[in-house]
């Protein structure tokens, strides 16, 4: 179907494309090992976050948490904010985003274009500064509504009800699903659905490993694990550094013509690891992974050109996923 | 048998400021015991009183989370690279802000 009543109706149903050139070669006579990319940049605002944003708003409306004209307050480093801004605009809400100032300028411009207001938490002050900023906002505006993507079950449910079924329909032979680990919503929702339907499927997480500047933690007890996270859904979890993420992001566009953001490069890195394991063990594999967004929003980082060392320097201290 | 261990800033007070240290052991438990012998107190920051990995500590063997490789029983080999990181996924500052907003 290619005709929709409104932009929100065009959500999901994204293409799943094979990657014949990036899939590892197998010895003659060995079972095939294939990589498949789910192009989530084909969603209305260009990222996978359109799914949870729409589901979270719809559920808040149905439960009465959100009423017409309300202000939504959401901490986000980018794509969720952009997706929420679009949904809020079409459904009649005001959106205020709290975000760290070390995200790419395109994200900020996009948010403002969609009509969102932004409150920055200083990057240099680390998390304690962000905490102070957020506490202040909450105290000043007790009537603002939070959807809180890190703990909102509608975030995971969006993927349980859409991403998972789409993958199963397009790739019934799926053996592995690989996605990024942030709020954990994609992996929890899609992972639960696929585990119910596909025996032996492996759910694999790729998490970005930033330079330490970005974490800004003073001690271990300041760490945070999203409420949505349930480790039993995962089979493997990879930490992917900036260099590997950039290398794979460049390979995606150079080898397969897919222009993606850096988190997708990190996801491909993990997908290749499980694909190579399958080749080594002589096992058949259909590895589906997520292209979370396109590369447009990250061009200003300069990390698509120059040497890998240049790119690493360019992304130092940035939230690239 | 030498295994390289990358230590996050917040734990470098135990390693005299060193970013990477070397340890030995055929399992993660053995490695942590070995590290603790050289850097007194480090174990207490990684392992809880109940004997499990601290909730907010992630340890990776060659970039893979040890919780999915047998946790403290994970097998190690010479030349492995270990990374210790505090538990924060993407959007670390967003998490902190969110936690604060919810009063957690």
PDB file of C-alpha atoms in Angstrom, chain A residues 73 75 77 98 100 102 122-123 126-127 130-131 134-135 138 146 148 150 181-182 207-210 212 214-215 217-221 223-227 229 231 234-239 244 319 321, chain B residues 6-12 19 45-46 54-69 83-104:
ATOM      1  CA  UNK A  73       8.301  17.449  28.642  1.00  0.00           C
ATOM      2  CA  UNK A  75      14.490  14.306  28.039  1.00  0.00           C
ATOM      3  CA  UNK A  77      19.178  13.358  22.828  1.00  0.00           C
ATOM      4  CA  UNK A  98      15.565  18.694  27.681  1.00  0.00           C
ATOM      5  CA  UNK A 100      22.461  17.732  26.391  1.00  0.00           C
ATOM      6  CA  UNK A 102      26.646  18.163  22.803  1.00  0.00           C
ATOM      7  CA  UNK A 122      25.336  21.693  29.864  1.00  0.00           C
ATOM      8  CA  UNK A 123      27.608  18.941  28.544  1.00  0.00           C
ATOM      9  CA  UNK A 126      28.309  16.212  33.393  1.00  0.00           C
ATOM     10  CA  UNK A 127      25.260  14.420  34.681  1.00  0.00           C
ATOM     11  CA  UNK A 130      21.891  17.852  33.914  1.00  0.00           C
ATOM     12  CA  UNK A 131      20.170  16.598  37.042  1.00  0.00           C
ATOM     13  CA  UNK A 134      15.965  18.919  35.121  1.00  0.00           C
ATOM     14  CA  UNK A 135      15.008  19.297  38.780  1.00  0.00           C
ATOM     15  CA  UNK A 138      10.183  20.009  37.018  1.00  0.00           C
ATOM     16  CA  UNK A 146       6.286  13.341  30.820  1.00  0.00           C
ATOM     17  CA  UNK A 148       9.412   9.035  29.838  1.00  0.00           C
ATOM     18  CA  UNK A 150      13.031   4.880  29.287  1.00  0.00           C
ATOM     19  CA  UNK A 181      20.558  -0.374  23.036  1.00  0.00           C
ATOM     20  CA  UNK A 182      19.475   3.029  24.344  1.00  0.00           C
ATOM     21  CA  UNK A 207      25.474  -0.263  22.599  1.00  0.00           C
ATOM     22  CA  UNK A 208      27.535   2.793  21.771  1.00  0.00           C
ATOM     23  CA  UNK A 209      30.717   3.267  23.791  1.00  0.00           C
ATOM     24  CA  UNK A 210      31.426   6.961  24.062  1.00  0.00           C
ATOM     25  CA  UNK A 212      34.415   9.195  28.967  1.00  0.00           C
ATOM     26  CA  UNK A 214      30.209  12.095  27.658  1.00  0.00           C
ATOM     27  CA  UNK A 215      29.395   9.965  30.685  1.00  0.00           C
ATOM     28  CA  UNK A 217      29.740  10.227  36.113  1.00  0.00           C
ATOM     29  CA  UNK A 218      31.466  10.809  39.418  1.00  0.00           C
ATOM     30  CA  UNK A 219      30.958   7.328  40.741  1.00  0.00           C
ATOM     31  CA  UNK A 220      29.471   3.967  39.843  1.00  0.00           C
ATOM     32  CA  UNK A 221      26.276   4.585  41.787  1.00  0.00           C
ATOM     33  CA  UNK A 223      24.827   4.751  36.630  1.00  0.00           C
ATOM     34  CA  UNK A 224      21.428   4.119  35.165  1.00  0.00           C
ATOM     35  CA  UNK A 225      19.699   1.089  33.690  1.00  0.00           C
ATOM     36  CA  UNK A 226      16.403   1.914  31.903  1.00  0.00           C
ATOM     37  CA  UNK A 227      13.309   0.507  33.613  1.00  0.00           C
ATOM     38  CA  UNK A 229      15.490  -3.312  30.281  1.00  0.00           C
ATOM     39  CA  UNK A 231      18.342  -8.898  30.253  1.00  0.00           C
ATOM     40  CA  UNK A 234      18.940 -10.669  25.056  1.00  0.00           C
ATOM     41  CA  UNK A 235      21.387 -13.393  24.038  1.00  0.00           C
ATOM     42  CA  UNK A 236      24.450 -11.265  23.371  1.00  0.00           C
ATOM     43  CA  UNK A 237      25.411  -7.659  23.998  1.00  0.00           C
ATOM     44  CA  UNK A 238      28.255  -5.794  22.307  1.00  0.00           C
ATOM     45  CA  UNK A 239      29.879  -2.509  23.239  1.00  0.00           C
ATOM     46  CA  UNK A 244      34.255   0.730  14.687  1.00  0.00           C
ATOM     47  CA  UNK A 319      26.388  11.764  21.500  1.00  0.00           C
ATOM     48  CA  UNK A 321      23.744   7.508  18.817  1.00  0.00           C
TER      49      UNK A 321
ATOM     50  CA  UNK B   6      40.733  -0.816  30.595  1.00  0.00           C
ATOM     51  CA  UNK B   7      39.673   1.065  33.723  1.00  0.00           C
ATOM     52  CA  UNK B   8      37.129   3.927  33.662  1.00  0.00           C
ATOM     53  CA  UNK B   9      38.091   7.292  35.140  1.00  0.00           C
ATOM     54  CA  UNK B  10      35.849   6.824  38.145  1.00  0.00           C
ATOM     55  CA  UNK B  11      37.812   3.716  39.227  1.00  0.00           C
ATOM     56  CA  UNK B  12      41.310   4.979  38.496  1.00  0.00           C
ATOM     57  CA  UNK B  19      44.010   3.900  32.313  1.00  0.00           C
ATOM     58  CA  UNK B  45      33.569  -1.577  43.464  1.00  0.00           C
ATOM     59  CA  UNK B  46      32.826  -4.315  40.903  1.00  0.00           C
ATOM     60  CA  UNK B  54      27.408  -4.623  40.586  1.00  0.00           C
ATOM     61  CA  UNK B  55      24.187  -3.535  38.820  1.00  0.00           C
ATOM     62  CA  UNK B  56      25.759  -0.364  37.459  1.00  0.00           C
ATOM     63  CA  UNK B  57      28.990  -1.997  36.287  1.00  0.00           C
ATOM     64  CA  UNK B  58      29.356  -3.506  32.833  1.00  0.00           C
ATOM     65  CA  UNK B  59      32.396  -5.620  31.990  1.00  0.00           C
ATOM     66  CA  UNK B  60      33.203  -6.539  28.400  1.00  0.00           C
ATOM     67  CA  UNK B  61      35.517  -9.260  27.079  1.00  0.00           C
ATOM     68  CA  UNK B  62      36.649  -8.221  23.601  1.00  0.00           C
ATOM     69  CA  UNK B  63      33.690  -5.818  23.463  1.00  0.00           C
ATOM     70  CA  UNK B  64      31.099  -8.421  24.487  1.00  0.00           C
ATOM     71  CA  UNK B  65      29.132  -8.102  27.766  1.00  0.00           C
ATOM     72  CA  UNK B  66      30.255 -10.788  30.231  1.00  0.00           C
ATOM     73  CA  UNK B  67      26.736 -11.148  31.612  1.00  0.00           C
ATOM     74  CA  UNK B  68      25.972 -13.097  28.432  1.00  0.00           C
ATOM     75  CA  UNK B  69      29.217 -15.094  28.555  1.00  0.00           C
ATOM     76  CA  UNK B  83      36.792  -3.106  29.374  1.00  0.00           C
ATOM     77  CA  UNK B  84      35.078  -1.965  32.559  1.00  0.00           C
ATOM     78  CA  UNK B  85      32.378   0.687  32.093  1.00  0.00           C
ATOM     79  CA  UNK B  86      29.710   2.296  34.235  1.00  0.00           C
ATOM     80  CA  UNK B  87      26.184   1.298  33.127  1.00  0.00           C
ATOM     81  CA  UNK B  88      24.868   4.089  30.965  1.00  0.00           C
ATOM     82  CA  UNK B  89      23.405   3.438  27.546  1.00  0.00           C
ATOM     83  CA  UNK B  90      22.906   6.016  24.802  1.00  0.00           C
ATOM     84  CA  UNK B  91      21.982   9.496  25.925  1.00  0.00           C
ATOM     85  CA  UNK B  92      23.645   9.317  29.298  1.00  0.00           C
ATOM     86  CA  UNK B  93      22.782  12.850  30.262  1.00  0.00           C
ATOM     87  CA  UNK B  94      19.209  12.354  29.142  1.00  0.00           C
ATOM     88  CA  UNK B  95      18.965   9.409  31.520  1.00  0.00           C
ATOM     89  CA  UNK B  96      20.243  11.451  34.412  1.00  0.00           C
ATOM     90  CA  UNK B  97      17.822  14.257  33.644  1.00  0.00           C
ATOM     91  CA  UNK B  98      14.946  11.808  33.319  1.00  0.00           C
ATOM     92  CA  UNK B  99      15.784  10.134  36.593  1.00  0.00           C
ATOM     93  CA  UNK B 100      15.862  13.500  38.298  1.00  0.00           C
ATOM     94  CA  UNK B 101      12.521  14.532  36.820  1.00  0.00           C
ATOM     95  CA  UNK B 102      10.942  11.401  38.207  1.00  0.00           C
ATOM     96  CA  UNK B 103      12.616  11.968  41.551  1.00  0.00           C
ATOM     97  CA  UNK B 104      14.669   8.787  41.372  1.00  0.00           C
TER      98      UNK B 104
END
